[in-house]
Amino acid sequence: MARNRLKNPNDLGLLREDILNKKALDGHSVKVCCGTGCRASGAEKVVSSLMSEAARAGLDLEVRPTGCQGLCEKGPIVIAEADQTFYNKVDAFDAPKIVDLTLKRGEKIDRLLVQDPITGQRANTEEEISFYAKQERVVLKNCGHINPESIEEYIVAGGYQALAKALSQMTPDEVLSEVKAARLRGRGGAGFDAGVKWEGAKRVKSQIKYIICNGDEGDPGAFMDRSLLEGDPHAVIEGMIIGAYAVGDCHNGYIYARGEYPLAVKNLNIAIGQARELGLLGKDILGSGLDFDIEVKKGAGAFICGESTALMFSIEGKRGMPRPTPPRSVEKGLYGKPTVLNNVETLANIGPIILKGADWFKSIGTEGSPGTKIFALTGRVKNTGLIEVPMGITIREIIYDIGGGIIDDKEFKAAQMGGPSGGCIPKEHLDLHIDFDSLGRVGAMMGSGGLVIMDESDCMIEIARYFLSFTQVESCGKCPPCRIGTFEMLEILTSIVEGKGREGDIERLEEIGVRIQQTALCGLGKSAPNPVLSTIRYFRDEYEAHISKDFCPAGACASLGHYRVIEEECLMCNLCVEACAFDAIIEKRGSLYIDEVYCEKCGACIGVCPTSCIVREFVERPALSGSGKGGGAK
Amino acid sequence: MGECGCKQTQDQSEVFDIDSVRILLEGYRGKEEELVHALQDVQHTLGYLPKEAMEMIADVFNLSFSHVYGVASFYAHFYFVPRGKNIIKVCTGTACHVRGAKTILDGLAGELGIEPGQTSSDMEFTLETVSCVGCCALAPVVVVGEEVSKERTPKRLISSIREAEDGKE
Ligand SMILES: Cc1cc2nc3c(=O)[nH]c(=O)nc-3n(C[C@H](O)[C@H](O)[C@H](O)COP(=O)(O)O)c2cc1C
Ligand code: SF4
Ligand code: SF4
Ligand code: SF4
Ligand code: FES
Ligand code: FES
């Protein structure tokens, strides 16, 4: 559909009314989550079968694909808009029933309603689902509710109102002071004040300035930025245009999106095209005289390109190697020009701040960290997914109220926050109020917002080793402390989880870690030791058990155990034999046994056994502990 | 594909359509900032970056071959040898790691007889790892081609890919 350019803010209002009037006619409509998570569970098939079923039943049905609803693990999610009936785990085969019972007759299908993990009760609508109860959706308010491919839906939801307000009622200085007054802190990790950063770039005299959106999101376990870019791309674009207006002399913006996120790139390009058509990007935006346009740059698979200076080199078509600062990017950034670099979520906060004001924003969250934060909640909780909570919420609330508690009601052990640059929060800090500053005090970090919950069966050393192997591989190798130091630390950690640790290893890890922190050139190296140092801080006894007793208290380190089939409980279903890639499980006289010579201790058999009758047994090293047998397997 | 496997596919993969690369590169103005894009585009068409193609890119951009190779080799997404028909990527991001990605990776490696990063000699499968595809809530996941899959049994995963292939032929 060809769209007319909007010549002034008034046109935007008229367009909105126009769309609303057209919408009023109307049959039935359903929202189907088509975020990456739900797609992986078959959301697209659900869409097509709902459409064909509706046609068969002669129902005038509008099927609206949306971005992520948050409860990805329970996807695909379908919401009937008439009464907001919320269905989870929908299969394409459920389509006829949904059309005939729910849409035509208004009946609920019990089986598809979300079941509360604590009470066992079925919830009818989003409001009744405990996962959503403590959330506060400011940035994610559209995500999962509008079709990200439709600028009309964004406008109906109040989109581009903030831009219109900024351009027509505020001077660039006023926009800047509003953002400063809101004390919005960068959501990309370090929590640097966004208003102060904008001001820094504004002060520098230059005919050309740039604004960049950092959508690299290389942190493993994080998918906040992905979900936002996929599910509400216009929110980010709107934030960037407002930023360009505030900073001044800024006509070009870039969105650097991760190469692993094809859907985000696609939706962004659609959104940019639509915004151009309406004159929200390009020359003389809404008649204000502002010229500004945006281009998407696709990353090519280097974690370090999330670092600000590396990212800019990468946009320039070079290798993404960090450079020493100063000069800071706001003085000399992309192509040597003043550049503002902001995270996706930071930029998506701008619209609401301009529209509702700094005071409203500060009424959410804590004094030092106003607003909300989006987390990717994963690991051993019952409800995993995408959540947005006010700053200052406790970890206990996130895990037990939103996450529904630990799977199998096991014991909580730690929350790993902030990915490879972050740290662990142990049980004694469950009631910590999360914000940028409190996390720093306990040796963790907000990071980008990955939140992995661990229970008693997770080995903290193994987790530290995991993150270190990640940073070690991703280190660009430019400076020796990072290149050599992380390698050394990784070797020590690997030897510990393999049961080859030695006395003094813990101290050596601490020493190297601190030295890397002090001398590395960029944030990757500076933060690489964090997962190790924080696990040593809180779980030193686990390190000691591995080193001096060959014993993994969590029962997780595969190479420290022996595998055995408990004959009496075995059903002889042979699933383990099928799962074992090394043919180590052998049948002898009607029962199974595991051949130690072939067994690679991969644990695949344990994963598939329906009766949990394969166990990993640990034997403490007798020479050092003297006490013989250690704890059994979990 | 059947038995003709090894030799012929090897030979074929050495031959690529150089003209298609030429046509593709016509769209580039030769500005250095477009270099990564150009590499992405060429790889998208050919599946990998043969030396000849990189030489052409160097020509178009007026850069030395070593510069082009230096940039390409910095990024994990560029490949310099042909990859298999089916590319299986095991997600080893945190969430997947915690929920057993290594077991799946080891299993697939054992099943296919190759290490992560390698391609089977019949050019059917390439096994790789990826750190997070943003489906963490479904962890552990495997990406087959462009599609995220939740299948956790290596044997079944591979046989379902084979079946899908047979179905197509
Ligand atoms: C190794 C490394 C990787 C980073 N990756 C990202 C990233 O993926 N996304 C992001 O927004 N910031 C990332 N950052 C932080 C950025 O350098 C920068 O601080 C941030 O994008 C600024 O935006 P903000 O002020 O809005 O948070 C990374 C930093 C380092 C050192
Ligand atoms: S700290 Fe590591 S990633 Fe950063 S510049 Fe040095 S080597 Fe590269
Ligand atoms: S641990 Fe792995 S190698 Fe050993 S028996 Fe089980 S599946 Fe086979
Ligand atoms: S999977 Fe478990 S029950 Fe089945 S044969 Fe193996 S050990 Fe026995
Ligand atoms: S992708 Fe559907 S709920 Fe997250
Ligand atoms: S960690 Fe595997 S998809 Fe995110």
GROMACS .gro file of N, CA and C in nm, chain A residues 450-531:
model
  246
  450GLY      N    1   2.139  -1.091   3.068
  450GLY     CA    2   2.124  -1.237   3.074
  450GLY      C    3   2.115  -1.276   3.221
  451LEU      N    4   2.020  -1.361   3.254
  451LEU     CA    5   2.001  -1.401   3.393
  451LEU      C    6   1.980  -1.553   3.394
  452VAL      N    7   2.086  -1.623   3.434
  452VAL     CA    8   2.080  -1.768   3.430
  452VAL      C    9   2.070  -1.822   3.572
  453ILE      N   10   1.966  -1.895   3.599
  453ILE     CA   11   1.945  -1.946   3.734
  453ILE      C   12   2.003  -2.086   3.746
  454MET      N   13   2.082  -2.105   3.852
  454MET     CA   14   2.146  -2.236   3.873
  454MET      C   15   2.094  -2.300   4.001
  455ASP      N   16   2.089  -2.430   4.001
  455ASP     CA   17   2.049  -2.499   4.123
  455ASP      C   18   2.161  -2.588   4.173
  456GLU      N   19   2.129  -2.667   4.275
  456GLU     CA   20   2.230  -2.748   4.340
  456GLU      C   21   2.303  -2.844   4.245
  457SER      N   22   2.242  -2.873   4.131
  457SER     CA   23   2.308  -2.968   4.041
  457SER      C   24   2.402  -2.899   3.942
  458ASP      N   25   2.417  -2.767   3.951
  458ASP     CA   26   2.509  -2.698   3.862
  458ASP      C   27   2.642  -2.673   3.933
  459CYS      N   28   2.749  -2.702   3.864
  459CYS     CA   29   2.882  -2.679   3.921
  459CYS      C   30   2.929  -2.539   3.885
  460MET      N   31   2.957  -2.459   3.984
  460MET     CA   32   2.993  -2.320   3.960
  460MET      C   33   3.129  -2.306   3.890
  461ILE      N   34   3.216  -2.400   3.912
  461ILE     CA   35   3.347  -2.393   3.848
  461ILE      C   36   3.332  -2.421   3.699
  462GLU      N   37   3.247  -2.515   3.670
  462GLU     CA   38   3.220  -2.547   3.531
  462GLU      C   39   3.160  -2.424   3.460
  463ILE      N   40   3.073  -2.352   3.530
  463ILE     CA   41   3.013  -2.232   3.471
  463ILE      C   42   3.120  -2.125   3.447
  464ALA      N   43   3.208  -2.107   3.545
  464ALA     CA   44   3.316  -2.010   3.529
  464ALA      C   45   3.405  -2.051   3.412
  465ARG      N   46   3.433  -2.180   3.403
  465ARG     CA   47   3.515  -2.230   3.293
  465ARG      C   48   3.447  -2.203   3.160
  466TYR      N   49   3.317  -2.224   3.159
  466TYR     CA   50   3.241  -2.202   3.037
  466TYR      C   51   3.256  -2.057   2.987
  467PHE      N   52   3.235  -1.961   3.079
  467PHE     CA   53   3.243  -1.821   3.036
  467PHE      C   54   3.385  -1.784   2.995
  468LEU      N   55   3.481  -1.839   3.065
  468LEU     CA   56   3.617  -1.806   3.029
  468LEU      C   57   3.655  -1.863   2.894
  469SER      N   58   3.604  -1.982   2.863
  469SER     CA   59   3.636  -2.038   2.732
  469SER      C   60   3.573  -1.951   2.624
  470PHE      N   61   3.457  -1.894   2.657
  470PHE     CA   62   3.394  -1.804   2.561
  470PHE      C   63   3.480  -1.679   2.536
  471THR      N   64   3.518  -1.611   2.645
  471THR     CA   65   3.597  -1.488   2.625
  471THR      C   66   3.732  -1.519   2.564
  472GLN      N   67   3.788  -1.634   2.600
  472GLN     CA   68   3.919  -1.669   2.546
  472GLN      C   69   3.911  -1.682   2.393
  473VAL      N   70   3.807  -1.750   2.346
  473VAL     CA   71   3.790  -1.766   2.202
  473VAL      C   72   3.762  -1.631   2.136
  474GLU      N   73   3.686  -1.547   2.204
  474GLU     CA   74   3.643  -1.422   2.142
  474GLU      C   75   3.742  -1.307   2.160
  475SER      N   76   3.844  -1.326   2.241
  475SER     CA   77   3.945  -1.220   2.258
  475SER      C   78   4.005  -1.187   2.122
  476CYS      N   79   4.019  -1.057   2.094
  476CYS     CA   80   4.072  -1.022   1.962
  476CYS      C   81   4.222  -1.043   1.956
  477GLY      N   82   4.284  -1.060   2.072
  477GLY     CA   83   4.426  -1.093   2.073
  477GLY      C   84   4.519  -0.975   2.063
  478LYS      N   85   4.463  -0.855   2.068
  478LYS     CA   86   4.546  -0.736   2.048
  478LYS      C   87   4.641  -0.712   2.166
  479CYS      N   88   4.589  -0.735   2.290
  479CYS     CA   89   4.680  -0.708   2.402
  479CYS      C   90   4.709  -0.834   2.482
  480PRO      N   91   4.834  -0.850   2.524
  480PRO     CA   92   4.880  -0.974   2.588
  480PRO      C   93   4.806  -1.013   2.717
  481PRO      N   94   4.772  -0.920   2.806
  481PRO     CA   95   4.708  -0.966   2.930
  481PRO      C   96   4.582  -1.047   2.900
  482CYS      N   97   4.506  -0.999   2.805
  482CYS     CA   98   4.382  -1.067   2.770
  482CYS      C   99   4.410  -1.195   2.693
  483ARG      N  100   4.499  -1.184   2.594
  483ARG     CA  101   4.525  -1.299   2.508
  483ARG      C  102   4.588  -1.413   2.587
  484ILE      N  103   4.691  -1.382   2.664
  484ILE     CA  104   4.764  -1.487   2.734
  484ILE      C  105   4.700  -1.519   2.869
  485GLY      N  106   4.656  -1.412   2.938
  485GLY     CA  107   4.600  -1.432   3.070
  485GLY      C  108   4.476  -1.520   3.069
  486THR      N  109   4.382  -1.494   2.976
  486THR     CA  110   4.261  -1.576   2.975
  486THR      C  111   4.295  -1.720   2.939
  487PHE      N  112   4.395  -1.736   2.854
  487PHE     CA  113   4.435  -1.871   2.816
  487PHE      C  114   4.487  -1.947   2.938
  488GLU      N  115   4.571  -1.878   3.016
  488GLU     CA  116   4.626  -1.942   3.136
  488GLU      C  117   4.515  -1.978   3.236
  489MET      N  118   4.424  -1.883   3.256
  489MET     CA  119   4.316  -1.910   3.349
  489MET      C  120   4.231  -2.027   3.303
  490LEU      N  121   4.206  -2.030   3.172
  490LEU     CA  122   4.124  -2.138   3.119
  490LEU      C  123   4.190  -2.274   3.141
  491GLU      N  124   4.321  -2.277   3.123
  491GLU     CA  125   4.392  -2.404   3.143
  491GLU      C  126   4.378  -2.453   3.288
  492ILE      N  127   4.390  -2.359   3.380
  492ILE     CA  128   4.378  -2.398   3.521
  492ILE      C  129   4.237  -2.449   3.549
  493LEU      N  130   4.138  -2.372   3.502
  493LEU     CA  131   3.999  -2.412   3.528
  493LEU      C  132   3.967  -2.548   3.467
  494THR      N  133   4.018  -2.569   3.346
  494THR     CA  134   3.991  -2.696   3.281
  494THR      C  135   4.052  -2.810   3.361
  495SER      N  136   4.173  -2.789   3.409
  495SER     CA  137   4.235  -2.896   3.485
  495SER      C  138   4.155  -2.922   3.613
  496ILE      N  139   4.100  -2.818   3.672
  496ILE     CA  140   4.022  -2.839   3.796
  496ILE      C  141   3.897  -2.921   3.769
  497VAL      N  142   3.821  -2.886   3.665
  497VAL     CA  143   3.699  -2.963   3.641
  497VAL      C  144   3.729  -3.104   3.592
  498GLU      N  145   3.850  -3.125   3.544
  498GLU     CA  146   3.886  -3.261   3.503
  498GLU      C  147   3.949  -3.340   3.616
  499GLY      N  148   3.953  -3.279   3.734
  499GLY     CA  149   4.006  -3.352   3.848
  499GLY      C  150   4.157  -3.351   3.854
  500LYS      N  151   4.219  -3.259   3.781
  500LYS     CA  152   4.365  -3.254   3.784
  500LYS      C  153   4.416  -3.126   3.851
  501GLY      N  154   4.329  -3.063   3.929
  501GLY     CA  155   4.368  -2.938   3.995
  501GLY      C  156   4.475  -2.961   4.100
  502ARG      N  157   4.553  -2.855   4.128
  502ARG     CA  158   4.660  -2.866   4.226
  502ARG      C  159   4.646  -2.760   4.333
  503GLU      N  160   4.708  -2.784   4.445
  503GLU     CA  161   4.712  -2.683   4.551
  503GLU      C  162   4.768  -2.554   4.493
  504GLY      N  163   4.712  -2.443   4.531
  504GLY     CA  164   4.765  -2.315   4.485
  504GLY      C  165   4.694  -2.263   4.360
  505ASP      N  166   4.612  -2.347   4.296
  505ASP     CA  167   4.542  -2.304   4.175
  505ASP      C  168   4.449  -2.186   4.200
  506ILE      N  169   4.380  -2.192   4.313
  506ILE     CA  170   4.284  -2.085   4.341
  506ILE      C  171   4.356  -1.951   4.351
  507GLU      N  172   4.466  -1.951   4.423
  507GLU     CA  173   4.542  -1.828   4.440
  507GLU      C  174   4.597  -1.779   4.306
  508ARG      N  175   4.640  -1.872   4.223
  508ARG     CA  176   4.693  -1.831   4.093
  508ARG      C  177   4.582  -1.769   4.007
  509LEU      N  178   4.464  -1.829   4.013
  509LEU     CA  179   4.351  -1.773   3.938
  509LEU      C  180   4.322  -1.630   3.982
  510GLU      N  181   4.324  -1.611   4.113
  510GLU     CA  182   4.294  -1.477   4.165
  510GLU      C  183   4.399  -1.376   4.119
  511GLU      N  184   4.523  -1.421   4.125
  511GLU     CA  185   4.632  -1.331   4.090
  511GLU      C  186   4.626  -1.291   3.942
  512ILE      N  187   4.613  -1.392   3.856
  512ILE     CA  188   4.608  -1.360   3.712
  512ILE      C  189   4.485  -1.275   3.683
  513GLY      N  190   4.373  -1.313   3.746
  513GLY     CA  191   4.248  -1.241   3.722
  513GLY      C  192   4.261  -1.093   3.750
  514VAL      N  193   4.314  -1.062   3.865
  514VAL     CA  194   4.328  -0.921   3.904
  514VAL      C  195   4.423  -0.850   3.808
  515ARG      N  196   4.529  -0.920   3.768
  515ARG     CA  197   4.623  -0.856   3.676
  515ARG      C  198   4.558  -0.826   3.541
  516ILE      N  199   4.477  -0.918   3.490
  516ILE     CA  200   4.409  -0.892   3.362
  516ILE      C  201   4.316  -0.772   3.377
  517GLN      N  202   4.242  -0.770   3.487
  517GLN     CA  203   4.149  -0.659   3.508
  517GLN      C  204   4.220  -0.524   3.504
  518GLN      N  205   4.340  -0.522   3.558
  518GLN     CA  206   4.411  -0.395   3.567
  518GLN      C  207   4.477  -0.353   3.437
  519THR      N  208   4.510  -0.449   3.351
  519THR     CA  209   4.595  -0.412   3.238
  519THR      C  210   4.533  -0.430   3.100
  520ALA      N  211   4.419  -0.497   3.089
  520ALA     CA  212   4.364  -0.521   2.956
  520ALA      C  213   4.320  -0.389   2.893
  521LEU      N  214   4.320  -0.389   2.761
  521LEU     CA  215   4.291  -0.266   2.688
  521LEU      C  216   4.141  -0.234   2.688
  522CYS      N  217   4.057  -0.334   2.666
  522CYS     CA  218   3.915  -0.303   2.652
  522CYS      C  219   3.831  -0.382   2.751
  523GLY      N  220   3.702  -0.351   2.748
  523GLY     CA  221   3.608  -0.411   2.843
  523GLY      C  222   3.604  -0.562   2.840
  524LEU      N  223   3.632  -0.622   2.725
  524LEU     CA  224   3.627  -0.768   2.720
  524LEU      C  225   3.730  -0.827   2.815
  525GLY      N  226   3.853  -0.782   2.803
  525GLY     CA  227   3.957  -0.834   2.891
  525GLY      C  228   3.936  -0.793   3.035
  526LYS      N  229   3.899  -0.666   3.053
  526LYS     CA  230   3.879  -0.616   3.189
  526LYS      C  231   3.774  -0.694   3.266
  527SER      N  232   3.674  -0.743   3.195
  527SER     CA  233   3.566  -0.812   3.265
  527SER      C  234   3.578  -0.964   3.258
  528ALA      N  235   3.666  -1.014   3.175
  528ALA     CA  236   3.675  -1.159   3.156
  528ALA      C  237   3.693  -1.238   3.287
  529PRO      N  238   3.774  -1.189   3.381
  529PRO     CA  239   3.793  -1.268   3.504
  529PRO      C  240   3.672  -1.265   3.598
  530ASN      N  241   3.576  -1.176   3.576
  530ASN     CA  242   3.465  -1.163   3.671
  530ASN      C  243   3.395  -1.293   3.709
  531PRO      N  244   3.354  -1.375   3.611
  531PRO     CA  245   3.285  -1.499   3.651
  531PRO      C  246   3.372  -1.587   3.741
   0.00000   0.00000   0.00000
